[in-house]
PDB file of C-alpha atoms in Angstrom:
ATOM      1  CA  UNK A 221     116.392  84.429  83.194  1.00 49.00           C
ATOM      2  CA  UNK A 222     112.732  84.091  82.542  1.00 53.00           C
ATOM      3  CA  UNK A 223     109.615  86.514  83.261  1.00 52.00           C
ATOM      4  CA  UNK A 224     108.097  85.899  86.352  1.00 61.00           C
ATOM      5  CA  UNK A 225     105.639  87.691  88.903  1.00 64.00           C
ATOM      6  CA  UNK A 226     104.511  91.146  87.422  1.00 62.00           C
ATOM      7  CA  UNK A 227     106.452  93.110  90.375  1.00 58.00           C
ATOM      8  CA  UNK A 228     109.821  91.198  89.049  1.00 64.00           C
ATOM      9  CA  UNK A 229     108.905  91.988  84.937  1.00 75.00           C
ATOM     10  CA  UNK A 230     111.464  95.125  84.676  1.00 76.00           C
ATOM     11  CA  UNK A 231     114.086  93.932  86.606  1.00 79.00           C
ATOM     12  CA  UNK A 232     114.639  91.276  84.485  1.00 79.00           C
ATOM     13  CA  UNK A 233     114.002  93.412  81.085  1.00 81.00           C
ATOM     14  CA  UNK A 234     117.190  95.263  83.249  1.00 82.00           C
ATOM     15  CA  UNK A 235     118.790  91.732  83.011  1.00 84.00           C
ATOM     16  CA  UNK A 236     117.861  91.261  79.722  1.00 83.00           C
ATOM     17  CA  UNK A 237     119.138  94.503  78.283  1.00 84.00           C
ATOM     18  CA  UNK A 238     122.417  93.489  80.210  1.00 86.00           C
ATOM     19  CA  UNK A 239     123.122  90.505  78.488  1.00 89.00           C
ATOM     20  CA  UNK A 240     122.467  92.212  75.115  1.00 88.00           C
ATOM     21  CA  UNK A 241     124.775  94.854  76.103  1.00 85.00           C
ATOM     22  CA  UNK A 242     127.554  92.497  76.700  1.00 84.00           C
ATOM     23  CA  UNK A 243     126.841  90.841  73.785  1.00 88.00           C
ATOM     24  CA  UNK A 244     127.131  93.723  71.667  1.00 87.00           C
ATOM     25  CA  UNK A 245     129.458  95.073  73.280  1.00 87.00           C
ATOM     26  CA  UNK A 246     127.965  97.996  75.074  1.00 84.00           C
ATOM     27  CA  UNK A 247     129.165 100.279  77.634  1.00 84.00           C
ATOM     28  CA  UNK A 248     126.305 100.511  80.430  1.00 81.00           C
ATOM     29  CA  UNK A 249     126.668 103.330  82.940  1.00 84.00           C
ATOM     30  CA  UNK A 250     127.031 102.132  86.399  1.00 86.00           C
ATOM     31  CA  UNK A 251     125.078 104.880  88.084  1.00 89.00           C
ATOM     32  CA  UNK A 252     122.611 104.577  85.600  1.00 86.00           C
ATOM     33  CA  UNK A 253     121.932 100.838  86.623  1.00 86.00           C
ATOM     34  CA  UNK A 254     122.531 101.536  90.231  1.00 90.00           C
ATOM     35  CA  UNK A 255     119.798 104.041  90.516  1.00 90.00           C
ATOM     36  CA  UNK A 256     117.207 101.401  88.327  1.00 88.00           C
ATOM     37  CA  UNK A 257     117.503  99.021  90.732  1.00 88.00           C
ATOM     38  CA  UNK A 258     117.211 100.587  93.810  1.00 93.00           C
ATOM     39  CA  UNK A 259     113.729 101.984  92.334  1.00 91.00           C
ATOM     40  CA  UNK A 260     113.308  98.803  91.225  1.00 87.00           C
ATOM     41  CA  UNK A 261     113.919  97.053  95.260  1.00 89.00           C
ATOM     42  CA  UNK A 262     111.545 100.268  96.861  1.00 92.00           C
ATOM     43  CA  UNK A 263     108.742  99.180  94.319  1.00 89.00           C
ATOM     44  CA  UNK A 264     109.070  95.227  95.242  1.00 87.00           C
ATOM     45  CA  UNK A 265     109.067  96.444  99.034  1.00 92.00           C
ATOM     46  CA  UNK A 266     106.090  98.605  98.558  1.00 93.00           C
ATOM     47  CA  UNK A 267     104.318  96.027  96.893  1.00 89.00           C
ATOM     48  CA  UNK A 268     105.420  93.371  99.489  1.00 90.00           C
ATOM     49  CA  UNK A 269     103.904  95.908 102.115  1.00 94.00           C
ATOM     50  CA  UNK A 270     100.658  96.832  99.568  1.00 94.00           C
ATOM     51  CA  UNK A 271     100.064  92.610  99.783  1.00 92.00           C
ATOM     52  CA  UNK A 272     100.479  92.406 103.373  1.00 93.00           C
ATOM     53  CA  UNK A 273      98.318  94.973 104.130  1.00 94.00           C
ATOM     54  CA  UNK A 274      95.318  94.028 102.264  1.00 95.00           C
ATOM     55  CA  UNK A 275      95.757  90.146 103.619  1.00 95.00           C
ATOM     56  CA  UNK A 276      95.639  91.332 106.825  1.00 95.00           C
ATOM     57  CA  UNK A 277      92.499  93.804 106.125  1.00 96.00           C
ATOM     58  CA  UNK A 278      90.659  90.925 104.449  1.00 97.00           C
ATOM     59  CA  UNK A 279      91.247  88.825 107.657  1.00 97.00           C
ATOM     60  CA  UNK A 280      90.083  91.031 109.808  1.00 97.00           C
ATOM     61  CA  UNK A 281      86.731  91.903 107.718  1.00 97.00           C
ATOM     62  CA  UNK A 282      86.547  87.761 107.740  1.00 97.00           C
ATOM     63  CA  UNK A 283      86.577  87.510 111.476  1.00 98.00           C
ATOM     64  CA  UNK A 284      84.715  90.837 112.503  1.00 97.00           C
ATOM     65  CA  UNK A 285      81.766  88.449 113.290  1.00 97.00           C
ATOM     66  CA  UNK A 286      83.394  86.164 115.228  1.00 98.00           C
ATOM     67  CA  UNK A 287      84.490  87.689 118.403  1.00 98.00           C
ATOM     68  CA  UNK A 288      84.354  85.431 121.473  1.00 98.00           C
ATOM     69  CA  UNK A 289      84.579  82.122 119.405  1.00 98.00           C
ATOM     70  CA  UNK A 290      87.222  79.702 120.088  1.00 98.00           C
ATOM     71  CA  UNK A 291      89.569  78.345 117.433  1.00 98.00           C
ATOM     72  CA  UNK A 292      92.780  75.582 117.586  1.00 98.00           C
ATOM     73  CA  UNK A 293      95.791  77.561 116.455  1.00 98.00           C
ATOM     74  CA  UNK A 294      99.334  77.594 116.184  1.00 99.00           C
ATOM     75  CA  UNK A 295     101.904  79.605 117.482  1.00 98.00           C
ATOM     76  CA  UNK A 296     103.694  81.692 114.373  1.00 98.00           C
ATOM     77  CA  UNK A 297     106.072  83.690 116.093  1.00 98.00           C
ATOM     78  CA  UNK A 298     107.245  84.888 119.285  1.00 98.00           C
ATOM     79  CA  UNK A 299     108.467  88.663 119.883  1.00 98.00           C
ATOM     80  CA  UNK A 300     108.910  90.347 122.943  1.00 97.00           C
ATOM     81  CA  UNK A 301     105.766  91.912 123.286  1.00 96.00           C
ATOM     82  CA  UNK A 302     103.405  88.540 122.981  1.00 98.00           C
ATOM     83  CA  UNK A 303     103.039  85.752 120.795  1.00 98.00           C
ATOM     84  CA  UNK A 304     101.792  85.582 117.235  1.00 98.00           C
ATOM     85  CA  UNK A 305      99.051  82.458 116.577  1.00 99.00           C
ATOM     86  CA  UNK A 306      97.861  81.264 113.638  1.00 98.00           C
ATOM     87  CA  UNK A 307      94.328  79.695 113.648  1.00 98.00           C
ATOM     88  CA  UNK A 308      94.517  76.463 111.727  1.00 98.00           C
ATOM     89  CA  UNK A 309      91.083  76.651 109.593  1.00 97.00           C
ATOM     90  CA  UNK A 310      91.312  79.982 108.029  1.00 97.00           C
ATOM     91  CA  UNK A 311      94.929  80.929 108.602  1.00 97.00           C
ATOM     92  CA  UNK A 312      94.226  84.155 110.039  1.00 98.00           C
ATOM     93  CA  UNK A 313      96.918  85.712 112.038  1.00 98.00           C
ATOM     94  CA  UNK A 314      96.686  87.807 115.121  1.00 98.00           C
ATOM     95  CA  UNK A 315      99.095  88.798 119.028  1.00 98.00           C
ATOM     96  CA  UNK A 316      98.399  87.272 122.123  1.00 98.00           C
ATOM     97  CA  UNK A 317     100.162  89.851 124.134  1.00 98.00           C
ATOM     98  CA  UNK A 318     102.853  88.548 126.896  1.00 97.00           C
ATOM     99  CA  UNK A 319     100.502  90.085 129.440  1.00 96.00           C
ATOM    100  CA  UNK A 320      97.649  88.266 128.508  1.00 96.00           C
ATOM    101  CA  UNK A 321      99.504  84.851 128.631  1.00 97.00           C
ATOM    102  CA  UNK A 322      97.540  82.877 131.295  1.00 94.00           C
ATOM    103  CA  UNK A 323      98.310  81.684 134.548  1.00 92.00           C
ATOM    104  CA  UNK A 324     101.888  82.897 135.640  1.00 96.00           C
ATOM    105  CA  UNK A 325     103.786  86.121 134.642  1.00 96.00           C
ATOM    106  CA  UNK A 326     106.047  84.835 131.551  1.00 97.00           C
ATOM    107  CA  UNK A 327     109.671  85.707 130.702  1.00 97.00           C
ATOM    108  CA  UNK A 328     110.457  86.093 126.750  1.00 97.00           C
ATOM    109  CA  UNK A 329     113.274  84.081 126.006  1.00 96.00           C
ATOM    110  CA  UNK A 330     114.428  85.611 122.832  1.00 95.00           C
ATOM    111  CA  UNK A 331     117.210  82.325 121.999  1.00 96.00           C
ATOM    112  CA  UNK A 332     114.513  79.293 122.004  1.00 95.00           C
ATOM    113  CA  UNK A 333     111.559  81.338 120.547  1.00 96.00           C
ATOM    114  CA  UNK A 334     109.420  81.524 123.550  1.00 97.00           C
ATOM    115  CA  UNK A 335     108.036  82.669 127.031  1.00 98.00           C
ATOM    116  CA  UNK A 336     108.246  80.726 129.925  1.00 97.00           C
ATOM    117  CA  UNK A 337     106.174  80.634 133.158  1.00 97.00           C
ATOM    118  CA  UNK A 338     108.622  82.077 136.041  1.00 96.00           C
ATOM    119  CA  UNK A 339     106.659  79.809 138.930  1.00 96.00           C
ATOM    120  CA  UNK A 340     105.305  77.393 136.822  1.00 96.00           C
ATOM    121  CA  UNK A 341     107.958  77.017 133.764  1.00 95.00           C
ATOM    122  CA  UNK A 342     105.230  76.520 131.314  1.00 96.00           C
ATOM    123  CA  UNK A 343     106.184  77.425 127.604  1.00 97.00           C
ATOM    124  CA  UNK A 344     104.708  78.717 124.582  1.00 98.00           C
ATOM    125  CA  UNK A 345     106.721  78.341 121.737  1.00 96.00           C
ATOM    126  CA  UNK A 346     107.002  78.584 118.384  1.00 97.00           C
ATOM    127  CA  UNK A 347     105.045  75.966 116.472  1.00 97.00           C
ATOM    128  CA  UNK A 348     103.185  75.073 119.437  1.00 97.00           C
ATOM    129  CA  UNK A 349      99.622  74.062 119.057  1.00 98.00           C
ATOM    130  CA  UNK A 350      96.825  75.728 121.620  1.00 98.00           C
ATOM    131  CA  UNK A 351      93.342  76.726 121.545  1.00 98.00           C
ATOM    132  CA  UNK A 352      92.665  81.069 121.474  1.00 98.00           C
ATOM    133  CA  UNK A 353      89.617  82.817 121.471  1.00 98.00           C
ATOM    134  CA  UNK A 354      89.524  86.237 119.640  1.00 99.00           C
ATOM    135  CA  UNK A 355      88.748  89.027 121.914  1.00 98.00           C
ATOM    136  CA  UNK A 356      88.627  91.788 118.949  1.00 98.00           C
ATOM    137  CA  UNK A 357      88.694  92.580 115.342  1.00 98.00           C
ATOM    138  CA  UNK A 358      90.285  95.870 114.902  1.00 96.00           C
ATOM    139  CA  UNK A 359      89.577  97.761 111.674  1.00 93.00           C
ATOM    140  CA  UNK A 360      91.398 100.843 112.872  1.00 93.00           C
ATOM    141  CA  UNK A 361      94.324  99.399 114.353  1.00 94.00           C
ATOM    142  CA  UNK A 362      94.621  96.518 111.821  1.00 93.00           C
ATOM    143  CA  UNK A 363      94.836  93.808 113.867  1.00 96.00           C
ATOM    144  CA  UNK A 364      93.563  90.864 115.493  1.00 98.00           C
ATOM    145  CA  UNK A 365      93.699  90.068 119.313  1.00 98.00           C
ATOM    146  CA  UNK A 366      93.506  86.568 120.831  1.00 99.00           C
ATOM    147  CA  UNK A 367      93.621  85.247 124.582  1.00 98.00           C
ATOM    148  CA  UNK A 368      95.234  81.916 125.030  1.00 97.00           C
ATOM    149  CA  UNK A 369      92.599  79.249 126.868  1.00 95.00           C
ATOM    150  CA  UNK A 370      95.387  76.191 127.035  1.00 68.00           C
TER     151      UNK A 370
END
């Protein structure tokens, strides 16, 4: 193994201290192991969380000033409650909600990754390209909201 990221730095001193108990010959206690890396897994998870949450603070402080300006964007994922969207120049993420989707009332359809238009049968899916304006920057709520304009 080899040292890597600081988050991954004990678990492999674990695997380190592994292979030099084998080598000697060492008994390691199972439980013992067991219980350093599950606090080892909640750490990498809270840290995984600590990262996303300050990416997506620092994109919404970015875009605070730039409510009601249009941007070309992709579409990142697709849940039932909207569509994520990407905006291409700054890679700031934010929902379009299904609601919100213009033009027709759309249908999620979990399987191919996107909504479709019940009279029209227009789609938005994922990896699509479009053009979104963003209707707010929320600090509270942590999160950016965009309306779809094609």
């Amino acid at each position: 193994t080899h040292f890597t990221s600081p988050i991954r730095r004990y678990p492999d001193v674990l695997v380190h201290r592994l292979i030099q108990a084998e080598i000697e010959k060492e008994k390691i206690k199972t439980e013992e192991l067991e219980t350093l890396c599950k606090h080892s897994t909640h750490m990498e998870i809270l840290a995984t969380k600590a990262e996303r949450d300050s990416i997506k603070l620092m994109q919404i402080k970015y875009m605070l000033d730039k409510e009601g300006e249009v941007f070309d964007a992709v579409i990142s994922g697709v849940i039932a409650r909207g569509v994520f969207v990407e905006v291409v120049e700054n890679k700031c993420e934010g929902m379009v909600k299904a609601k919100d989707l213009p033009g027709d009332y759309f249908v999620h359809d979990q399987k191919n990754h996107s909504f479709v238009g019940e009279k029209t049968g227009k789609k938005y899916q994922l990896g699509d390209k479009t053009r979104v304006m963003l209707v707010k920057a929320d600090k509270v709520k942590k999160r950016l909201d965009f309306q779809v304009l094609s």
